[in-house]
C-alpha positions as semicolon CSV with decimal commas, in nm:
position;residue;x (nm);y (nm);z (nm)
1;X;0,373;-1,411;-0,410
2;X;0,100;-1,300;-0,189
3;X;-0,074;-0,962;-0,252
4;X;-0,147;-0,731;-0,001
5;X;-0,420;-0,443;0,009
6;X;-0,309;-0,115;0,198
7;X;-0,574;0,149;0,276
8;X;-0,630;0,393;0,477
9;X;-0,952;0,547;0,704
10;X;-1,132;0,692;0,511
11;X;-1,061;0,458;0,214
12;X;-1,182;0,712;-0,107
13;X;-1,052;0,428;-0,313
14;X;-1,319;0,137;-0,175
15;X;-1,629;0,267;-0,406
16;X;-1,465;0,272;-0,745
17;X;-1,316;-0,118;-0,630
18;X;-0,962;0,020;-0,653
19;X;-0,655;-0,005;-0,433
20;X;-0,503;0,285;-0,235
21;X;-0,140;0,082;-0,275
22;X;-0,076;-0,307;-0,326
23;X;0,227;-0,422;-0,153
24;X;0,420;-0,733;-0,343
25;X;0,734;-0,863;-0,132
26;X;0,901;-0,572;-0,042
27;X;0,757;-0,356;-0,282
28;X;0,466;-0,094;-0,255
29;X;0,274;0,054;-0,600
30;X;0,041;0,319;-0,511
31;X;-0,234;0,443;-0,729
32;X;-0,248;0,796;-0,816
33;X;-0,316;1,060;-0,499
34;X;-0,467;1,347;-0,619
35;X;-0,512;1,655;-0,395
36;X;-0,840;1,528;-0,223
37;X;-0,923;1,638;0,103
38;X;-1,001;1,503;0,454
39;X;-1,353;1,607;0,433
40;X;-1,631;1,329;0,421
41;X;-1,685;1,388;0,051
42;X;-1,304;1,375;-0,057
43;X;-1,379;1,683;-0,295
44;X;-1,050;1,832;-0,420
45;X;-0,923;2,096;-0,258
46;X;-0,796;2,462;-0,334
47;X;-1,032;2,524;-0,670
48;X;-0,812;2,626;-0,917
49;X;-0,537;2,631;-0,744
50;X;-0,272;2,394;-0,859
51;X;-0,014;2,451;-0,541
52;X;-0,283;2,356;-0,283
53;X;-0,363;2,044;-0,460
54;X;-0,021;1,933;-0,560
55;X;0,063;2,001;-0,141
56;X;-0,273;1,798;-0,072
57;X;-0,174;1,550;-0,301
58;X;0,175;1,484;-0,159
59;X;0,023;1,464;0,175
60;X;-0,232;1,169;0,081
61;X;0,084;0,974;-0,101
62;X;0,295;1,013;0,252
63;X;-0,039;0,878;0,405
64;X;-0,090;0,612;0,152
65;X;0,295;0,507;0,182
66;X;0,292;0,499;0,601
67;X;0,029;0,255;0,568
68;X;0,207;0,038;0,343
69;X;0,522;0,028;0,585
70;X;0,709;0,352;0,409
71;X;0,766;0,657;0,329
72;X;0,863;0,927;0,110
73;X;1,220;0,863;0,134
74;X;1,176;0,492;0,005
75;X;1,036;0,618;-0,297
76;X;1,193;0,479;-0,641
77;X;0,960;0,589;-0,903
78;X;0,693;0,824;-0,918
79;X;0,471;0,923;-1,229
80;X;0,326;1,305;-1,208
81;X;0,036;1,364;-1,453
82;X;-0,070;1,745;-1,493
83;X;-0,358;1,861;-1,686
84;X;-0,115;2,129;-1,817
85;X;0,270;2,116;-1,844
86;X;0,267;2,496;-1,743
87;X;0,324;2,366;-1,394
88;X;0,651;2,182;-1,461
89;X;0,834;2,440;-1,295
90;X;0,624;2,424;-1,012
91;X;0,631;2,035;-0,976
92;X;1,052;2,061;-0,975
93;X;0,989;2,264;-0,692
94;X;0,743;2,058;-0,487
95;X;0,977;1,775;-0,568
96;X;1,274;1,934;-0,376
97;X;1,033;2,003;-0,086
98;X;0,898;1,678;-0,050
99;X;1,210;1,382;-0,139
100;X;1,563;1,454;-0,093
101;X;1,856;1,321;-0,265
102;X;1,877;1,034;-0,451
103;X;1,541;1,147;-0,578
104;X;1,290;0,905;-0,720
105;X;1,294;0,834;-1,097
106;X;1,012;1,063;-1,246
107;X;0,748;1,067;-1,508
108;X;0,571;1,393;-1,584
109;X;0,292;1,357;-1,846
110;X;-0,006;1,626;-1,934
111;X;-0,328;1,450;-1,958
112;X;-0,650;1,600;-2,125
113;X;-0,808;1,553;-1,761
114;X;-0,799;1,346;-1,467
115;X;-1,099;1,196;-1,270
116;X;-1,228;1,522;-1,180
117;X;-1,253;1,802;-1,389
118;X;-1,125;1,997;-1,085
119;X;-0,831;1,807;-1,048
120;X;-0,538;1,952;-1,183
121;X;-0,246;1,671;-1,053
122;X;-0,182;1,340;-0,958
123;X;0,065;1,104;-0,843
124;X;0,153;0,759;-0,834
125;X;0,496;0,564;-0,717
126;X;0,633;0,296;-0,633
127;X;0,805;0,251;-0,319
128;X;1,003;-0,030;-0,085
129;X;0,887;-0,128;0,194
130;X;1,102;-0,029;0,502
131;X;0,949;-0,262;0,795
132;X;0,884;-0,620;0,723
133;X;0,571;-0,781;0,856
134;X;0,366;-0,449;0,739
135;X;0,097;-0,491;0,502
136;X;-0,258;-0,471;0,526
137;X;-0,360;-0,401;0,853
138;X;-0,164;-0,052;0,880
139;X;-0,418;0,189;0,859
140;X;-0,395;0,561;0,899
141;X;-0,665;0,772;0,958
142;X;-0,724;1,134;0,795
C-alpha cells in the first residue's frame, strides 16, 4: 500500500520531520493539532486560555483533514489529550460544536504536558477519505 504525505502551507510539522496526516487507502491518521496559530512562528494561541486553543486547535485538524481529501464529518476516531481533566466538560462541549451525530469514537487522556508548556490540548484522529485520487498534493494554506 502506498503512503501518502498530506501537509499544508505553512507546514509547522516539516522541522521536527513529522507528518501533518498520512493517508493509507482510504484512510487518513492525523498527528496531533494543537491550538497553534497562523502566525509565522506557529506560537500557541490564547495564553492560558484553554477555549481559544481547543477552537484553534479544531480549526488546524479541519485544515489538516481538507488537505487529506476530508473533513470533520468523516471522522472515526479522535484522541483528545489535556494537560488537566478539569476541561472535560468543556471538551464535551466543543465536541457537539464541531462533529455531529454519529460522533467519532473518543479518547480523552491528561498528560503531564504537551510539546509546549503553553499548550494546554491536542488532537489527533483518524479519518476516511471522502474523494478518491486526493492525497498529497492538496494543500491548504493558513
Amino acid at each position: 500500500m502506498k503512503l501518502e504525505q498530506i501537509h499544508t502551507i505553512p507546514d509547522p510539522y516539516a522541522p521536527f520531520l513529522l507528518s501533518q496526516a498520512i493517508r493509507a487507502g482510504d484512510l487518513l491518521y492525523l498527528s496531533g493539532q494543537a491550538g497553534a496559530g497562523a502566525g509565522d512562528d506557529g506560537g500557541i494561541v490564547g495564553d492560558g486560555d484553554f477555549d481559544s486553543q481547543a477552537n484553534q486547535a479544531f480549526l488546524n485538524l479541519e485544515r489538516a483533514l481538507r488537505a487529506g481529501g476530508s473533513d470533520l464529518e468523516h471522522v472515526i476516531k479522535v484522541t483528545i489529550f489535556l494537560t488537566s481533566m478539569s476541561n472535560y466538560a468543556n471538551v464535551v462541549k466543543l465536541r457537539r460544536k464541531w462533529f455531529s451525530p454519529p460522533y467519532p469514537a473518543d479518547t480523552i487522556v491528561e498528560v503531564s504536558a504537551l510539546y509546549t508548556p503553553e499548550a494546554h490540548i491536542e488532537i489527533e484522529a483518524i479519518a476516511v477519505v471522502r474523494e478518491t485520487g486526493q492525497g498529497a498534493s492538496r494543500m491548504d494554506s493558513w
